[in-house]
mmCIF file of N, CA and C in Angstrom:
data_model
loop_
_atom_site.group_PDB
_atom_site.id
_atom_site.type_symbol
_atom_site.label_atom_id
_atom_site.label_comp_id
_atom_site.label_asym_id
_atom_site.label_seq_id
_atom_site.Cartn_x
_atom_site.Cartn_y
_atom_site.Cartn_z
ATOM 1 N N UNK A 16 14.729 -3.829 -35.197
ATOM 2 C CA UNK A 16 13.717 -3.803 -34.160
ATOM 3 C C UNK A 16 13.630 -2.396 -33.577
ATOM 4 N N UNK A 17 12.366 -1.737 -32.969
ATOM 5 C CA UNK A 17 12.262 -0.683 -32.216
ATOM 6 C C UNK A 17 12.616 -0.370 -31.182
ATOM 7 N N UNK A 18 13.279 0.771 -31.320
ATOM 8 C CA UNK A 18 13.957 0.599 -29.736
ATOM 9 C C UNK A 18 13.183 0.705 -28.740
ATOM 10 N N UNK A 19 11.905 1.318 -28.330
ATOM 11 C CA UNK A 19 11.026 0.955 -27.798
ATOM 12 C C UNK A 19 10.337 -0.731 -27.304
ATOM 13 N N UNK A 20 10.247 -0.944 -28.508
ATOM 14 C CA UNK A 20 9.966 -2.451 -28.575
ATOM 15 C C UNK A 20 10.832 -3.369 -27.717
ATOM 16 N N UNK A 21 12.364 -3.102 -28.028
ATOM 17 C CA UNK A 21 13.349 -3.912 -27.581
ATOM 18 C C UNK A 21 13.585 -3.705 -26.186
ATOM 19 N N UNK A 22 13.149 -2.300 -25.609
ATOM 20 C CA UNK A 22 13.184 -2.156 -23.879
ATOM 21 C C UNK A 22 11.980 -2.991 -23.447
ATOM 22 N N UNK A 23 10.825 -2.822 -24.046
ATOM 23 C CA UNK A 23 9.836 -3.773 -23.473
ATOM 24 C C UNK A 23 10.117 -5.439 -23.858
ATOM 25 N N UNK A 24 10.513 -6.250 -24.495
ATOM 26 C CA UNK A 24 10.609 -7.430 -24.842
ATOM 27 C C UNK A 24 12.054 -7.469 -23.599
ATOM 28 N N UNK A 25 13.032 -6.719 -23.171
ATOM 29 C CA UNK A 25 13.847 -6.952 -22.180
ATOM 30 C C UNK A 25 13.462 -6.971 -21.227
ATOM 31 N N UNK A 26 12.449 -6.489 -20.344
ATOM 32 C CA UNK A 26 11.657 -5.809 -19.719
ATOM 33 C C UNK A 26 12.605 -4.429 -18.735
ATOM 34 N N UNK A 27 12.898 -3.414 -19.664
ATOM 35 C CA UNK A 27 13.682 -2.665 -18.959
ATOM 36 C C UNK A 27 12.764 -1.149 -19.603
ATOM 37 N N UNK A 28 12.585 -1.230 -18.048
ATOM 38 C CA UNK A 28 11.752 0.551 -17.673
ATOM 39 C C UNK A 28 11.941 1.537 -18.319
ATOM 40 N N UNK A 29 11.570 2.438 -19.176
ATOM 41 C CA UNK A 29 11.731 3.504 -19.278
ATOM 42 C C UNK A 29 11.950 4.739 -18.794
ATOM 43 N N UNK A 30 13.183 5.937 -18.502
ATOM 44 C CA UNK A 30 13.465 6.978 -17.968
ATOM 45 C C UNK A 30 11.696 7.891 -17.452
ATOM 46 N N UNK A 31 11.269 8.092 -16.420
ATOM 47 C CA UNK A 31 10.443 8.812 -16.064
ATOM 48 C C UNK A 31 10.658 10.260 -15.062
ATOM 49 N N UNK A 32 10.459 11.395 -15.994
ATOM 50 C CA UNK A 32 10.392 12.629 -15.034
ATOM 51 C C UNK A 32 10.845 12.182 -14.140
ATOM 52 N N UNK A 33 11.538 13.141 -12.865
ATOM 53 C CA UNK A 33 10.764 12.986 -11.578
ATOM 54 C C UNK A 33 9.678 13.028 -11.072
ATOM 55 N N UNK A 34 9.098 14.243 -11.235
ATOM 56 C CA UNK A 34 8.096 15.098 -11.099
ATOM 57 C C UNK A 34 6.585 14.135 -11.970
ATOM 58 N N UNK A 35 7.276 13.510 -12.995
ATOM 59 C CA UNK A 35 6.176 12.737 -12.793
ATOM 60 C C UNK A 35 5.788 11.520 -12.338
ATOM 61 N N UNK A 36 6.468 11.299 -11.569
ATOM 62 C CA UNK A 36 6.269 10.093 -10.768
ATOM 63 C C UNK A 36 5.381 10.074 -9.477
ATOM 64 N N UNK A 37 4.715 8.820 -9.082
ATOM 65 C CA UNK A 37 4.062 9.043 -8.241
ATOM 66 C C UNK A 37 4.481 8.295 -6.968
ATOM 67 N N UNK A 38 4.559 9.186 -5.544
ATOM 68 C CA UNK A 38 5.073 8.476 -4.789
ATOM 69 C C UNK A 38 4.246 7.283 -4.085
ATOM 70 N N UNK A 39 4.778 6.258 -3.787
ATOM 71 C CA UNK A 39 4.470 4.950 -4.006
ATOM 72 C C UNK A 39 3.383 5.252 -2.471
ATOM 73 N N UNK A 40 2.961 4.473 -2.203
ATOM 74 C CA UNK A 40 2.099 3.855 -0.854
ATOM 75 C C UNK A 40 2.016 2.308 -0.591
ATOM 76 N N UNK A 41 3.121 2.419 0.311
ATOM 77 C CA UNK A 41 3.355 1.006 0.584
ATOM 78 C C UNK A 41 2.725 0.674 1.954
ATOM 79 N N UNK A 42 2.337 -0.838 1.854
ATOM 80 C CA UNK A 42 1.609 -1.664 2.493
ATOM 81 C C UNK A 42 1.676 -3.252 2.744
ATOM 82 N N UNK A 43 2.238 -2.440 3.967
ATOM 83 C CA UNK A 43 2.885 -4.341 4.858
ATOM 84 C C UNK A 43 1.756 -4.861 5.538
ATOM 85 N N UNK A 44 2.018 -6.163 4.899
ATOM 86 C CA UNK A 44 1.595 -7.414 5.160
ATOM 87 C C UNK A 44 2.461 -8.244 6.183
ATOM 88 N N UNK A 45 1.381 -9.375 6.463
ATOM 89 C CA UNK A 45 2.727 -10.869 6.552
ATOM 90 C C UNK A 45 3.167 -11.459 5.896
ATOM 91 N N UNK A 46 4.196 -12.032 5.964
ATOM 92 C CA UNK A 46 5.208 -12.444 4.807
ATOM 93 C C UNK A 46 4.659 -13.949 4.571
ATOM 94 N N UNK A 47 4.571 -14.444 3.147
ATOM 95 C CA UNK A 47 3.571 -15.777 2.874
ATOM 96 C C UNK A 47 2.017 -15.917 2.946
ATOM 97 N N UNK A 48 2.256 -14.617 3.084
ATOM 98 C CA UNK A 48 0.503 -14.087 2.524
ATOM 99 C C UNK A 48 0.491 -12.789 1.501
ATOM 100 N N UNK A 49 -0.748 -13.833 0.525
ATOM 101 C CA UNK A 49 -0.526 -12.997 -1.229
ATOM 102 C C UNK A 49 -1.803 -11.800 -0.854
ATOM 103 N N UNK A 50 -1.507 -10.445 -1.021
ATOM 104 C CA UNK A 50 -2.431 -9.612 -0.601
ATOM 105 C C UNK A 50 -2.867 -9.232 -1.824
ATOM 106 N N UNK A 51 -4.427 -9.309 -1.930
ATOM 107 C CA UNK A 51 -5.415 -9.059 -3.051
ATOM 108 C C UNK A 51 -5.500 -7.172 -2.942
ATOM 109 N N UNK A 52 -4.872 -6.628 -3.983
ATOM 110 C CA UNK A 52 -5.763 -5.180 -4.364
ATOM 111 C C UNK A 52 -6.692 -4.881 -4.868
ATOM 112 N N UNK A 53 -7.065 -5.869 -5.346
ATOM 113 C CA UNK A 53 -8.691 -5.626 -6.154
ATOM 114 C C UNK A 53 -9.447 -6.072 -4.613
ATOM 115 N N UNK A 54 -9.595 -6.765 -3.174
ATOM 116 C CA UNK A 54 -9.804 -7.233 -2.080
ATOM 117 C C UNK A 54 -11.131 -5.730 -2.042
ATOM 118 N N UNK A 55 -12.372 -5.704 -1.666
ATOM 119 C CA UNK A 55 -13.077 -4.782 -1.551
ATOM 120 C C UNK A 55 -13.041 -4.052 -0.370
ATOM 121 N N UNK A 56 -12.288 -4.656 0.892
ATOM 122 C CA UNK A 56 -11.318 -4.000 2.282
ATOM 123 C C UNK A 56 -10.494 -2.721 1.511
ATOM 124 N N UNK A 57 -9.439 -3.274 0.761
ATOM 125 C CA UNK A 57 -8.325 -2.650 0.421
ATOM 126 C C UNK A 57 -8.903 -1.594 -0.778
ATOM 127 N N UNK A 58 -9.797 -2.132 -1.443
ATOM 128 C CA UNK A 58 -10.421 -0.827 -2.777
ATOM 129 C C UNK A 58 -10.732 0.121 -1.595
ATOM 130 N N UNK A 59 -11.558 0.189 -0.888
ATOM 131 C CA UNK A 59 -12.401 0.901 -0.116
ATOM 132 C C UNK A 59 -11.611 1.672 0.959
ATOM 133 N N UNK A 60 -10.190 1.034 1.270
ATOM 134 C CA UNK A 60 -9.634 1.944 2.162
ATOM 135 C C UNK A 60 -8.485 2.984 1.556
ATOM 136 N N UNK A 61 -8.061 2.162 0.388
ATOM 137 C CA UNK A 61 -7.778 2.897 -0.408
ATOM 138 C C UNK A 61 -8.015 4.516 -1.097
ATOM 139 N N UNK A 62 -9.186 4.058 -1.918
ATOM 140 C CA UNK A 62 -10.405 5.358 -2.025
ATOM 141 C C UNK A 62 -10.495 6.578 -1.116
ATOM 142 N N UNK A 63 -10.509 5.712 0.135
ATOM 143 C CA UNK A 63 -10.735 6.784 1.276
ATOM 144 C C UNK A 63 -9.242 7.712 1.785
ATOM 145 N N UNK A 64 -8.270 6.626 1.464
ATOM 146 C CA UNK A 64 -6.726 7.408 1.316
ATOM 147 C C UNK A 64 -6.410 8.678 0.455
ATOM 148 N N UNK A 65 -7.096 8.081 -0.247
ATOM 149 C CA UNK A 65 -6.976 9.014 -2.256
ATOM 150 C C UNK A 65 -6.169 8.479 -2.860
ATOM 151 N N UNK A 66 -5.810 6.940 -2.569
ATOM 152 C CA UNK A 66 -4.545 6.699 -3.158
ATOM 153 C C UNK A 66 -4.960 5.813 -4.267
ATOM 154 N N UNK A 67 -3.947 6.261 -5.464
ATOM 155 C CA UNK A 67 -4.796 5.303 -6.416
ATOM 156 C C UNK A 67 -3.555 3.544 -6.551
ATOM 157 N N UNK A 68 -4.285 2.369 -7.051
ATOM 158 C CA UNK A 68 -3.852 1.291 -6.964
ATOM 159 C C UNK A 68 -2.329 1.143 -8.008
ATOM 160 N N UNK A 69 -2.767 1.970 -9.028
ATOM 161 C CA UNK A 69 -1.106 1.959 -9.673
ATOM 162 C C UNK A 69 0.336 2.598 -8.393
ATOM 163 N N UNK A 70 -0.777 3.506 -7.496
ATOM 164 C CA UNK A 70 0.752 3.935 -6.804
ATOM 165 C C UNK A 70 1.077 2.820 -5.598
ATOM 166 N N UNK A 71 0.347 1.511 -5.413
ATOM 167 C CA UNK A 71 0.591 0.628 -4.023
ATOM 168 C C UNK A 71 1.803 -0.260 -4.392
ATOM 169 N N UNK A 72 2.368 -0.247 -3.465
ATOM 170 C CA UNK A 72 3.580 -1.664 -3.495
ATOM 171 C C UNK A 72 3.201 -1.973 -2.026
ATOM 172 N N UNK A 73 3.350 -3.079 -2.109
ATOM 173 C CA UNK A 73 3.461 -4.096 -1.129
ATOM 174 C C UNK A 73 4.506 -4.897 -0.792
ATOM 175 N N UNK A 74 4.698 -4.765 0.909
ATOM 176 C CA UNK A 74 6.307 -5.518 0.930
ATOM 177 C C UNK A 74 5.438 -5.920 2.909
ATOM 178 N N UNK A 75 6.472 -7.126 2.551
ATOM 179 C CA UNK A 75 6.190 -7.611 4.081
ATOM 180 C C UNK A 75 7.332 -7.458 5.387
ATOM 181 N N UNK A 76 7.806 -6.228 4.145
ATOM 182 C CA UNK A 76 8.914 -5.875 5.450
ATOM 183 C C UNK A 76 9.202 -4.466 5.716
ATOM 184 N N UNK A 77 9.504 -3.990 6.617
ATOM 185 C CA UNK A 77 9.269 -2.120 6.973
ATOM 186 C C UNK A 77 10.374 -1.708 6.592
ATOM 187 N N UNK A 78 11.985 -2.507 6.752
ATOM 188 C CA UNK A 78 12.864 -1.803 6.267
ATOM 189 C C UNK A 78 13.283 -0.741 5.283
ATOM 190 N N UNK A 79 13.995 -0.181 5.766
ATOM 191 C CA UNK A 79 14.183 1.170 4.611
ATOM 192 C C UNK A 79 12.702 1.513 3.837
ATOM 193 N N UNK A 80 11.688 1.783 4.730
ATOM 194 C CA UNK A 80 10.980 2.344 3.492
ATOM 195 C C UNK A 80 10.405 3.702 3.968
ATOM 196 N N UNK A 81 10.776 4.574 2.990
ATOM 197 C CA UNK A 81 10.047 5.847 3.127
ATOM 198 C C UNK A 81 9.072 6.330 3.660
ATOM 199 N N UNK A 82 7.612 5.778 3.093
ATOM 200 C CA UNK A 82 6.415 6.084 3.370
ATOM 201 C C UNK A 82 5.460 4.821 3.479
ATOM 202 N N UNK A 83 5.293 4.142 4.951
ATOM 203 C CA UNK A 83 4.055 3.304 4.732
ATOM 204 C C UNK A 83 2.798 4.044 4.859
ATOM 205 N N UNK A 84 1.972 3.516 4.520
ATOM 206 C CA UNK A 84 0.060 4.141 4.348
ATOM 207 C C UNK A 84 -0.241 3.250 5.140
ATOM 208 N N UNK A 85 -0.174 1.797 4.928
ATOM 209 C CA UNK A 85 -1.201 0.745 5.664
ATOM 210 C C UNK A 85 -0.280 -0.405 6.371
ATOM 211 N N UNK A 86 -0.014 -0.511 7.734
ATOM 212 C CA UNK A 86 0.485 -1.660 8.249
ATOM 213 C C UNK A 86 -0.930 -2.662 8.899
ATOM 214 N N UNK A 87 -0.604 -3.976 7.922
ATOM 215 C CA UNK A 87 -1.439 -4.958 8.290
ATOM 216 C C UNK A 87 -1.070 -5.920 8.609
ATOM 217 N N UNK A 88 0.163 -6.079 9.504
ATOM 218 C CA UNK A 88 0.911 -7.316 9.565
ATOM 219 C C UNK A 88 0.217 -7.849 11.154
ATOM 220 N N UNK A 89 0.342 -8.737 11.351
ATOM 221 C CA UNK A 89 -0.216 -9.280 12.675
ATOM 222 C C UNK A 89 0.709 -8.868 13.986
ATOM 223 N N UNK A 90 1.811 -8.980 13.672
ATOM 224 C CA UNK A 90 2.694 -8.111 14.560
ATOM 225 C C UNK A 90 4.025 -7.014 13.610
ATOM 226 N N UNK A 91 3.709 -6.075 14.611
ATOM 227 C CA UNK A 91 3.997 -5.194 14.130
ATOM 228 C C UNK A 91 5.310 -4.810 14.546
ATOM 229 N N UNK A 92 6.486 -5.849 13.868
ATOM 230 C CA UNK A 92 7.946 -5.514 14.219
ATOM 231 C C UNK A 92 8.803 -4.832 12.925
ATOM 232 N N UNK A 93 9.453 -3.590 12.957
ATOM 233 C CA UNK A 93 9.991 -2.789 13.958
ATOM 234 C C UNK A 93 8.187 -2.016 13.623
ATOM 235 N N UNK A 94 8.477 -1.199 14.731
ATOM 236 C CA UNK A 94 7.538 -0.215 14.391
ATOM 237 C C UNK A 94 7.809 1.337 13.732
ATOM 238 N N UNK A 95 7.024 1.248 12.573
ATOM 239 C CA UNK A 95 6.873 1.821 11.937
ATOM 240 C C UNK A 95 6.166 3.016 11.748
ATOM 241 N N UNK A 96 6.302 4.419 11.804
ATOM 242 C CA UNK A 96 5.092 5.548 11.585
ATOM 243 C C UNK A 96 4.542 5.378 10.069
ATOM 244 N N UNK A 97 3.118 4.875 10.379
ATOM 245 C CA UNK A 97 2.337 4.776 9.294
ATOM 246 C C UNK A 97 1.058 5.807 9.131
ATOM 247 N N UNK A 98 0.790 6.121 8.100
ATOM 248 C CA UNK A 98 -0.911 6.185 8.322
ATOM 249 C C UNK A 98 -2.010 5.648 8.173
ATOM 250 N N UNK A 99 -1.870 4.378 8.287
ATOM 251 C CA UNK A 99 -2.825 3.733 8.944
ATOM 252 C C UNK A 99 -2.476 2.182 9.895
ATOM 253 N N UNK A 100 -3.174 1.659 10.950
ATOM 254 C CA UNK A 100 -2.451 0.280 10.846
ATOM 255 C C UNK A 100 -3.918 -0.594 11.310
ATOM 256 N N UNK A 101 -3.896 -1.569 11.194
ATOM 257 C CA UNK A 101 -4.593 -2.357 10.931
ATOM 258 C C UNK A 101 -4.385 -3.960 11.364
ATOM 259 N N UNK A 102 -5.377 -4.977 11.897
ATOM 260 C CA UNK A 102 -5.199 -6.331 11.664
ATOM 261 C C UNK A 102 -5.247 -6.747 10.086
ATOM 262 N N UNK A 103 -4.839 -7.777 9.848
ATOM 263 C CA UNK A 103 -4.652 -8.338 9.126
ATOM 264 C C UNK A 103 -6.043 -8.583 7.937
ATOM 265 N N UNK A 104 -5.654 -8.442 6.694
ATOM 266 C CA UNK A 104 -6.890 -8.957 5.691
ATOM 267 C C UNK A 104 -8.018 -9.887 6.600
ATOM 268 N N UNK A 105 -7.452 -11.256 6.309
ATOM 269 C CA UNK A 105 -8.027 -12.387 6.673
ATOM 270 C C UNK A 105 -8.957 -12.199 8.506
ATOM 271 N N UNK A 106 -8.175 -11.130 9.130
ATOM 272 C CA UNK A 106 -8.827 -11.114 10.286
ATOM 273 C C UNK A 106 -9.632 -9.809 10.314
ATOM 274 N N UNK A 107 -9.826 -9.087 9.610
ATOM 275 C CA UNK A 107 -10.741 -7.682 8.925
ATOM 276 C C UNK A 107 -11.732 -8.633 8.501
ATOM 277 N N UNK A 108 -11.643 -9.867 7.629
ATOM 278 C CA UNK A 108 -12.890 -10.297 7.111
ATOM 279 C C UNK A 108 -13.976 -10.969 8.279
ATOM 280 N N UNK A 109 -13.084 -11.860 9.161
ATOM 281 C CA UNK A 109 -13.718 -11.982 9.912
ATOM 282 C C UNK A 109 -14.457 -11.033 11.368
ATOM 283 N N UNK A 110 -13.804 -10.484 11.736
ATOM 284 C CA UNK A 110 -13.982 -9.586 13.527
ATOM 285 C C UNK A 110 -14.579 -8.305 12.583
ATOM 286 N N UNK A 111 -15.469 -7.926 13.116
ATOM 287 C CA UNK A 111 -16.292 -6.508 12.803
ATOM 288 C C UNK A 111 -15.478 -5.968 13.799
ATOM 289 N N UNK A 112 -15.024 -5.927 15.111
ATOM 290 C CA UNK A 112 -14.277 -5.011 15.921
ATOM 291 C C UNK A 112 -13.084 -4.516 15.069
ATOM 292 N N UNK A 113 -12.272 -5.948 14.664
ATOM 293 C CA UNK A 113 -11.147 -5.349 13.948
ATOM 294 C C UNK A 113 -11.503 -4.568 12.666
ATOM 295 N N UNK A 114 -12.562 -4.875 12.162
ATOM 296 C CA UNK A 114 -12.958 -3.470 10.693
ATOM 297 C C UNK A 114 -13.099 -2.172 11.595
ATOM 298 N N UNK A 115 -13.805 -2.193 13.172
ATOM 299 C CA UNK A 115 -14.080 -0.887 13.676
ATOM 300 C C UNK A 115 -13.197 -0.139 13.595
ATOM 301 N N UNK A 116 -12.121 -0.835 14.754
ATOM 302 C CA UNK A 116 -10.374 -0.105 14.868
ATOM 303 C C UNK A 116 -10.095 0.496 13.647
ATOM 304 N N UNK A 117 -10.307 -0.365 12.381
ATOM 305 C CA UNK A 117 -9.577 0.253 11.096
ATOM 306 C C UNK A 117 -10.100 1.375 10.741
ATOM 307 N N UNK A 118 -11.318 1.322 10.935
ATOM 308 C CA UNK A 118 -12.182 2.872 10.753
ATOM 309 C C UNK A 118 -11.967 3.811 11.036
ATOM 310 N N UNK A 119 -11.615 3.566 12.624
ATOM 311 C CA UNK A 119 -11.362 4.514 13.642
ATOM 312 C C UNK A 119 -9.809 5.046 13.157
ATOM 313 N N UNK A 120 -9.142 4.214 13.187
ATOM 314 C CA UNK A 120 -7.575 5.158 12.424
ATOM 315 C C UNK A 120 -7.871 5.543 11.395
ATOM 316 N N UNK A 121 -8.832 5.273 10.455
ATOM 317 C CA UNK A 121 -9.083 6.391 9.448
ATOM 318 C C UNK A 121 -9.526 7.944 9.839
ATOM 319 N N UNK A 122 -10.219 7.247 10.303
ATOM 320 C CA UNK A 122 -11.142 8.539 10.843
ATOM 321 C C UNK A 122 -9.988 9.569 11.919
ATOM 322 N N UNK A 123 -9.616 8.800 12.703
ATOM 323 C CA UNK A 123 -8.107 9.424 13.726
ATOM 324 C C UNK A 123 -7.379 11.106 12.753
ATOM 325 N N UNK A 124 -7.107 10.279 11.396
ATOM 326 C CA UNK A 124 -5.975 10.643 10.750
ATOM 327 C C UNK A 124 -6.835 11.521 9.723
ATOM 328 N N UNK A 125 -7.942 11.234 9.487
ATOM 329 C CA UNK A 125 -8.497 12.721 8.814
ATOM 330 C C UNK A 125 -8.476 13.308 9.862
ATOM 331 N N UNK A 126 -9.113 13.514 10.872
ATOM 332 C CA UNK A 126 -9.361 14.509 11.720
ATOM 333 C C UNK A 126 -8.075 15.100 11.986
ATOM 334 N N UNK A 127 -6.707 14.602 11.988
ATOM 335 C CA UNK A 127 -5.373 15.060 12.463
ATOM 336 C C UNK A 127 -4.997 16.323 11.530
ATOM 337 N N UNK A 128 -5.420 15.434 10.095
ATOM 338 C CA UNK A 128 -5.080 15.919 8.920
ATOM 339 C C UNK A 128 -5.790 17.323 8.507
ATOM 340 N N UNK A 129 -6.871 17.694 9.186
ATOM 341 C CA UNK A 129 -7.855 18.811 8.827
ATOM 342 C C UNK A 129 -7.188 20.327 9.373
#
């Protein structure tokens, strides 16, 4: 068998650069809620991040993590320095105020960023 072959049929990762790796952009949720990335909220705020969807992980918990991009959890325990935060999917679809807010920390954080 190929040794190639045989890391993928194990499912064990292959050695990657450092340098070529991309650092992740993680994005908390609530925990028992399945968050859609294809979601046209999340394409779109994404895009506007520059971040592309191979680099997102998603975790519904802040611990130990390096770099969040998007906190969307309904409450926001511990608090976390993110760049961006947000209500929740399900409450973005509904409240146009809560899409405003989200805007507005976009918009916040380019302008910081310039």
């Amino acid at each position: 068998m190929d040794k190639q072959a045989y890391l993928d049929a194990m499912g064990i990762s292959r050695w990657v650069r450092q340098e070529m790796q991309l650092n992740p952009c993680v994005i908390l949720h609530d925990q028992g809620v399945q968050l859609n990335l294809e979601h046209p909220i999340v394409t779109s705020v994404l895009a506007l991040l520059e971040v592309d969807v191979k680099q997102v992980v998603t975790s519904y918990s802040g611990a130990k993590l390096s770099q969040v991009c998007w906190d969307m959890r309904s409450v926001k325990r511990p608090q976390i320095d993110t760049l961006i935060s947000s209500a929740p999917i399900a409450v973005l679809e509904q409240q146009s105020s809560a899409k405003q807010a989200l805007w507005q920390s976009i918009c916040q954080r380019e302008i910081s960023d310039a």
